[in-house]
Amino acid sequence: MSARLPSLNGLRAFEAAARHLSFTRAASELNVTQTAISHQIKRLEDELGIRLFVRNNRSLELTPQARDYLPLVRAAFDDLRLATERLVRKTDGKVLTVSTIASLAAKWLLPRLSAFQEAHPGIDVRITTSTSLVDFRTGDVDAALRYGRGHWPGVRAEWLMADELFPVCSPALLQGDKPLRCPQDLSHHTLLHTSGGYDDDWRLWLTAAGLPASISKQGGLSFDLIFVTIQAAIDGFGVALGRTSYVQDDIAKGRLVVPFKIALPADAGFYLVSPEGRTDLPKLRAFRQWVKATAQAKP
């Protein structure tokens, strides 16, 4: 036979009083009187048959049983808050949650997002970042921007844009003591690498440029996020292999330059991905129209 659940008000009073170690501060937080807190705690102790607090003249202490009970009560309230937040998000047509990778968010999406907010002030956009594919069945995400070939089952994948691979560096690097006039000069410079799916980019570009792939193995710096690699190039640490989406703004503003004209088309691209059956929600339809137009606009 399962134990009877105690009073929810009593549990709220217990959690607040235990956190503050004060009935007075708990009462202020919950907007009730100190007497109400004391009565709720007393009722909870009677229901449980366990003493929860040691009441001293000027202090309040938890009993050993209460110290064991508190983390579980707190976790239960956290779960309730999370479940309620998820429920509200799913029923709130004004909140649009978009998932993407951190580098695309930092270097492409966020610098352009103000235009969407100005056009649709009634939609509250929330950006989350992850390298994993979104499970639309269990999460709160409405849409995702993902890189690949568009072959993801159970979702609607809409083409946004392609990338090209090409070296980029700080303008100051071109004025240094090591010339960077032709691709062969890369052998005298630090190459900046990105791990996690981009490991082979330098080898592919060097091969397309007719250079030994072994140059990619020379000493360099490696980062786990491409936007950090790009920032290292802006700061003059070396030459990075840029992708159009990540570097076009920095090139336009003069923070980066393209030392060579050789560009290698990427074999995949970016897609807007959304769950089947929810693709025509007004907030998602508005975002789809905006992001597709923005992706197709010339830099």
Tab-separated table of C-alpha atoms in Angstrom:
chain	number	residue	atom	x	y	z
A	1	MET	CA	0.000	0.000	0.000
A	2	SER	CA	1.484	3.330	-1.075
A	3	ALA	CA	2.046	6.122	1.423
A	4	ARG	CA	-0.449	8.993	1.429
A	5	LEU	CA	0.952	12.172	-0.111
A	6	PRO	CA	1.366	14.996	2.391
A	7	SER	CA	-0.058	18.494	1.988
A	8	LEU	CA	1.438	20.424	-0.943
A	9	ASN	CA	1.247	23.668	1.042
A	10	GLY	CA	3.082	21.982	3.880
A	11	LEU	CA	5.816	20.801	1.531
A	12	ARG	CA	6.191	24.292	0.043
A	13	ALA	CA	6.456	25.756	3.534
A	14	PHE	CA	8.998	23.099	4.542
A	15	GLU	CA	11.168	23.649	1.429
A	16	ALA	CA	11.203	27.437	1.869
A	17	ALA	CA	11.808	27.325	5.623
A	18	ALA	CA	14.568	24.723	5.222
A	19	ARG	CA	16.258	26.800	2.533
A	20	HIS	CA	16.194	29.987	4.599
A	21	LEU	CA	16.362	28.290	8.032
A	22	SER	CA	13.794	30.884	8.990
A	23	PHE	CA	9.990	30.816	9.252
A	24	THR	CA	9.956	34.610	8.853
A	25	ARG	CA	11.836	34.658	5.537
A	26	ALA	CA	9.836	31.654	4.278
A	27	ALA	CA	6.615	33.528	5.084
A	28	SER	CA	7.855	36.605	3.200
A	29	GLU	CA	8.773	34.503	0.138
A	30	LEU	CA	5.424	32.692	0.053
A	31	ASN	CA	3.453	35.851	0.893
A	32	VAL	CA	1.802	34.398	4.004
A	33	THR	CA	2.137	35.054	7.727
A	34	GLN	CA	4.769	33.487	9.936
A	35	THR	CA	1.938	31.871	11.914
A	36	ALA	CA	0.658	30.223	8.711
A	37	ILE	CA	4.113	28.796	8.002
A	38	SER	CA	4.368	27.460	11.535
A	39	HIS	CA	0.929	25.811	11.291
A	40	GLN	CA	1.697	24.279	7.872
A	41	ILE	CA	4.985	22.848	9.142
A	42	LYS	CA	3.283	21.463	12.256
A	43	ARG	CA	0.576	19.835	10.120
A	44	LEU	CA	3.210	18.321	7.823
A	45	GLU	CA	5.127	16.918	10.793
A	46	ASP	CA	1.886	15.383	12.113
A	47	GLU	CA	1.097	13.857	8.706
A	48	LEU	CA	4.580	12.362	8.412
A	49	GLY	CA	4.903	11.435	12.060
A	50	ILE	CA	8.420	12.907	11.939
A	51	ARG	CA	9.908	16.020	13.486
A	52	LEU	CA	11.471	18.212	10.786
A	53	PHE	CA	12.866	21.213	12.679
A	54	VAL	CA	14.630	21.857	15.956
A	55	ARG	CA	13.323	25.220	17.143
A	56	ASN	CA	15.854	27.102	19.260
A	57	ASN	CA	15.418	30.562	20.766
A	58	ARG	CA	17.127	32.430	17.910
A	59	SER	CA	17.742	29.771	15.300
A	60	LEU	CA	16.168	26.956	13.345
A	61	GLU	CA	17.842	23.652	12.560
A	62	LEU	CA	16.896	20.692	10.398
A	63	THR	CA	16.622	17.290	11.999
A	64	PRO	CA	18.682	14.485	10.375
A	65	GLN	CA	15.477	13.092	8.817
A	66	ALA	CA	14.645	16.509	7.342
A	67	ARG	CA	18.140	16.863	5.853
A	68	ASP	CA	17.593	13.575	4.020
A	69	TYR	CA	14.069	14.560	2.954
A	70	LEU	CA	14.869	18.079	1.677
A	71	PRO	CA	16.795	17.202	-1.544
A	72	LEU	CA	13.983	14.908	-2.673
A	73	VAL	CA	11.302	17.524	-1.993
A	74	ARG	CA	13.347	20.171	-3.784
A	75	ALA	CA	13.858	17.866	-6.787
A	76	ALA	CA	10.107	17.175	-6.906
A	77	PHE	CA	9.319	20.910	-7.018
A	78	ASP	CA	11.974	21.407	-9.710
A	79	ASP	CA	10.324	18.660	-11.767
A	80	LEU	CA	6.926	20.325	-11.336
A	81	ARG	CA	8.324	23.691	-12.425
A	82	LEU	CA	9.994	22.124	-15.480
A	83	ALA	CA	6.865	20.213	-16.461
A	84	THR	CA	4.759	23.354	-16.120
A	85	GLU	CA	7.225	25.387	-18.170
A	86	ARG	CA	7.156	22.770	-20.923
A	87	LEU	CA	3.353	22.694	-20.878
A	88	VAL	CA	3.142	26.479	-21.128
A	89	ARG	CA	5.690	26.563	-23.960
A	90	LYS	CA	3.761	23.985	-25.963
A	91	THR	CA	0.505	25.896	-25.598
A	92	ASP	CA	2.028	29.358	-26.063
A	93	GLY	CA	1.815	30.296	-29.726
A	94	LYS	CA	4.085	33.281	-29.148
A	95	VAL	CA	7.216	31.342	-28.140
A	96	LEU	CA	9.398	29.952	-30.941
A	97	THR	CA	12.298	27.731	-29.860
A	98	VAL	CA	14.991	27.147	-32.471
A	99	SER	CA	17.905	24.754	-32.041
A	100	THR	CA	21.177	25.042	-33.936
A	101	ILE	CA	24.902	24.551	-33.485
A	102	ALA	CA	26.734	27.190	-31.461
A	103	SER	CA	28.960	28.393	-34.291
A	104	LEU	CA	26.098	29.029	-36.710
A	105	ALA	CA	24.178	30.823	-33.953
A	106	ALA	CA	27.131	33.066	-33.112
A	107	LYS	CA	28.398	33.821	-36.611
A	108	TRP	CA	25.248	33.819	-38.755
A	109	LEU	CA	21.882	33.613	-36.978
A	110	LEU	CA	22.245	36.032	-34.064
A	111	PRO	CA	23.677	38.936	-36.102
A	112	ARG	CA	20.560	38.743	-38.319
A	113	LEU	CA	17.881	37.846	-35.776
A	114	SER	CA	16.978	41.429	-34.889
A	115	ALA	CA	15.405	41.793	-38.339
A	116	PHE	CA	13.010	38.930	-37.558
A	117	GLN	CA	12.163	40.391	-34.159
A	118	GLU	CA	11.421	43.771	-35.702
A	119	ALA	CA	9.166	42.168	-38.310
A	120	HIS	CA	7.431	39.894	-35.755
A	121	PRO	CA	7.483	41.619	-32.342
A	122	GLY	CA	4.772	39.291	-31.036
A	123	ILE	CA	6.970	36.172	-31.330
A	124	ASP	CA	9.385	35.424	-28.504
A	125	VAL	CA	12.394	33.648	-30.040
A	126	ARG	CA	14.502	31.312	-27.902
A	127	ILE	CA	17.755	29.925	-29.287
A	128	THR	CA	19.250	26.697	-27.955
A	129	THR	CA	22.530	25.188	-29.127
A	130	SER	CA	23.438	21.542	-29.472
A	131	THR	CA	25.496	19.281	-31.704
A	132	SER	CA	22.904	16.519	-31.432
A	133	LEU	CA	19.886	16.045	-33.653
A	134	VAL	CA	16.650	17.243	-32.072
A	135	ASP	CA	14.043	14.734	-30.958
A	136	PHE	CA	10.894	16.738	-31.644
A	137	ARG	CA	8.748	14.110	-29.906
A	138	THR	CA	10.171	14.730	-26.451
A	139	GLY	CA	11.621	18.237	-26.501
A	140	ASP	CA	10.249	21.767	-26.659
A	141	VAL	CA	12.016	22.721	-29.886
A	142	ASP	CA	9.863	24.015	-32.761
A	143	ALA	CA	12.548	23.992	-35.470
A	144	ALA	CA	16.263	23.419	-35.985
A	145	LEU	CA	18.978	24.684	-38.309
A	146	ARG	CA	21.152	21.699	-39.186
A	147	TYR	CA	24.050	20.898	-41.497
A	148	GLY	CA	23.913	17.806	-43.672
A	149	ARG	CA	22.336	16.411	-46.809
A	150	GLY	CA	18.720	16.697	-45.721
A	151	HIS	CA	18.069	12.987	-45.219
A	152	TRP	CA	16.459	12.920	-41.764
A	153	PRO	CA	13.413	10.665	-41.353
A	154	GLY	CA	10.161	11.949	-39.904
A	155	VAL	CA	10.883	15.666	-40.373
A	156	ARG	CA	10.450	18.346	-42.994
A	157	ALA	CA	13.891	19.473	-44.192
A	158	GLU	CA	14.033	22.658	-46.290
A	159	TRP	CA	17.177	23.819	-48.055
A	160	LEU	CA	18.685	27.091	-46.842
A	161	MET	CA	22.239	27.586	-48.104
A	162	ALA	CA	25.501	25.967	-49.122
A	163	ASP	CA	29.044	26.716	-48.022
A	164	GLU	CA	32.409	26.955	-49.698
A	165	LEU	CA	35.715	26.226	-47.971
A	166	PHE	CA	38.577	28.701	-48.336
A	167	PRO	CA	41.439	30.066	-46.209
A	168	VAL	CA	40.940	33.284	-44.257
A	169	CYS	CA	43.264	35.316	-42.071
A	170	SER	CA	43.689	38.678	-40.406
A	171	PRO	CA	44.675	41.567	-42.710
A	172	ALA	CA	47.660	42.117	-40.423
A	173	LEU	CA	48.979	38.657	-41.285
A	174	LEU	CA	49.423	39.671	-44.918
A	175	GLN	CA	51.652	42.514	-43.798
A	176	GLY	CA	53.907	40.358	-41.621
A	177	ASP	CA	57.434	39.142	-42.255
A	178	LYS	CA	56.205	35.912	-43.906
A	179	PRO	CA	54.623	36.496	-47.327
A	180	LEU	CA	51.258	34.902	-48.023
A	181	ARG	CA	50.986	35.457	-51.759
A	182	CYS	CA	50.281	31.932	-52.980
A	183	PRO	CA	48.958	28.689	-51.421
A	184	GLN	CA	52.500	27.280	-51.122
A	185	ASP	CA	53.245	30.000	-48.556
A	186	LEU	CA	50.904	28.249	-46.109
A	187	SER	CA	53.793	25.955	-45.201
A	188	HIS	CA	55.340	28.924	-43.349
A	189	HIS	CA	52.223	29.772	-41.343
A	190	THR	CA	50.271	28.337	-38.419
A	191	LEU	CA	47.168	26.507	-39.568
A	192	LEU	CA	44.082	26.774	-37.365
A	193	HIS	CA	41.982	23.608	-37.162
A	194	THR	CA	38.492	22.762	-35.904
A	195	SER	CA	37.686	19.328	-34.509
A	196	GLY	CA	34.328	17.598	-34.368
A	197	GLY	CA	33.413	17.033	-37.992
A	198	TYR	CA	35.773	19.559	-39.568
A	199	ASP	CA	39.001	17.604	-39.081
A	200	ASP	CA	39.404	16.814	-42.781
A	201	ASP	CA	38.711	20.291	-44.179
A	202	TRP	CA	42.337	21.377	-44.558
A	203	ARG	CA	43.346	18.146	-46.263
A	204	LEU	CA	40.482	18.459	-48.750
A	205	TRP	CA	41.262	22.087	-49.579
A	206	LEU	CA	45.008	21.492	-49.927
A	207	THR	CA	44.356	18.571	-52.290
A	208	ALA	CA	42.009	20.717	-54.392
A	209	ALA	CA	44.687	23.412	-54.523
A	210	GLY	CA	47.271	20.872	-55.780
A	211	LEU	CA	49.337	20.993	-52.587
A	212	PRO	CA	50.643	18.128	-50.450
A	213	ALA	CA	48.067	17.047	-47.891
A	214	SER	CA	50.954	16.692	-45.437
A	215	ILE	CA	50.910	20.468	-44.935
A	216	SER	CA	47.754	19.958	-42.871
A	217	LYS	CA	49.804	17.900	-40.412
A	218	GLN	CA	52.286	20.659	-39.610
A	219	GLY	CA	52.211	22.291	-36.199
A	220	GLY	CA	49.127	24.393	-35.554
A	221	LEU	CA	46.298	25.170	-33.181
A	222	SER	CA	43.044	23.240	-32.832
A	223	PHE	CA	39.698	24.305	-31.359
A	224	ASP	CA	36.452	22.435	-30.730
A	225	LEU	CA	34.127	25.139	-32.118
A	226	ILE	CA	34.488	26.731	-35.526
A	227	PHE	CA	33.546	30.216	-34.355
A	228	VAL	CA	36.444	30.072	-31.883
A	229	THR	CA	38.749	29.058	-34.743
A	230	ILE	CA	37.510	32.039	-36.756
A	231	GLN	CA	38.096	34.356	-33.808
A	232	ALA	CA	41.651	33.036	-33.522
A	233	ALA	CA	42.178	33.953	-37.183
A	234	ILE	CA	40.766	37.447	-36.578
A	235	ASP	CA	43.205	37.819	-33.672
A	236	GLY	CA	46.147	36.927	-35.936
A	237	PHE	CA	47.045	33.498	-34.549
A	238	GLY	CA	47.204	31.905	-37.992
A	239	VAL	CA	45.234	30.930	-41.077
A	240	ALA	CA	41.830	29.290	-40.696
A	241	LEU	CA	39.787	27.388	-43.225
A	242	GLY	CA	36.584	29.360	-43.318
A	243	ARG	CA	33.105	28.366	-44.403
A	244	THR	CA	30.960	30.969	-46.119
A	245	SER	CA	28.235	31.138	-43.462
A	246	TYR	CA	30.744	31.652	-40.664
A	247	VAL	CA	33.059	34.243	-42.227
A	248	GLN	CA	31.065	36.340	-44.699
A	249	ASP	CA	30.232	39.042	-42.133
A	250	ASP	CA	33.829	39.282	-40.892
A	251	ILE	CA	35.076	39.570	-44.466
A	252	ALA	CA	32.538	42.286	-45.254
A	253	LYS	CA	33.645	44.276	-42.169
A	254	GLY	CA	37.350	43.880	-42.903
A	255	ARG	CA	38.171	41.693	-39.931
A	256	LEU	CA	39.200	38.860	-42.245
A	257	VAL	CA	40.635	38.671	-45.746
A	258	VAL	CA	40.717	35.875	-48.332
A	259	PRO	CA	44.341	35.499	-49.459
A	260	PHE	CA	43.636	33.078	-52.347
A	261	LYS	CA	40.867	32.648	-54.927
A	262	ILE	CA	40.639	28.869	-54.584
A	263	ALA	CA	37.368	27.788	-52.940
A	264	LEU	CA	36.169	24.227	-52.447
A	265	PRO	CA	32.386	23.614	-52.557
A	266	ALA	CA	31.154	21.816	-49.459
A	267	ASP	CA	29.380	18.508	-50.056
A	268	ALA	CA	26.416	19.392	-47.811
A	269	GLY	CA	24.522	22.438	-46.637
A	270	PHE	CA	22.226	23.973	-44.046
A	271	TYR	CA	18.564	23.045	-43.718
A	272	LEU	CA	15.597	24.273	-41.729
A	273	VAL	CA	14.214	21.176	-40.015
A	274	SER	CA	10.779	20.989	-38.381
A	275	PRO	CA	8.506	18.161	-37.193
A	276	GLU	CA	5.919	16.783	-39.573
A	277	GLY	CA	2.428	17.863	-38.568
A	278	ARG	CA	3.514	21.158	-36.961
A	279	THR	CA	5.114	22.851	-39.948
A	280	ASP	CA	2.198	25.235	-40.572
A	281	LEU	CA	2.049	26.831	-37.124
A	282	PRO	CA	1.891	30.628	-37.673
A	283	LYS	CA	5.041	31.324	-35.666
A	284	LEU	CA	6.979	28.632	-37.555
A	285	ARG	CA	5.625	29.732	-40.911
A	286	ALA	CA	6.803	33.300	-40.202
A	287	PHE	CA	10.263	32.101	-39.204
A	288	ARG	CA	10.502	29.822	-42.242
A	289	GLN	CA	9.736	32.647	-44.645
A	290	TRP	CA	12.239	34.942	-42.974
A	291	VAL	CA	15.133	32.494	-42.583
A	292	LYS	CA	14.842	31.216	-46.173
A	293	ALA	CA	14.827	34.743	-47.573
A	294	THR	CA	17.742	35.721	-45.343
A	295	ALA	CA	19.789	32.655	-46.321
A	296	GLN	CA	19.267	33.331	-50.014
A	297	ALA	CA	20.107	37.041	-49.792
A	298	LYS	CA	23.517	38.108	-51.051
A	299	PRO	CA	26.059	39.009	-48.328
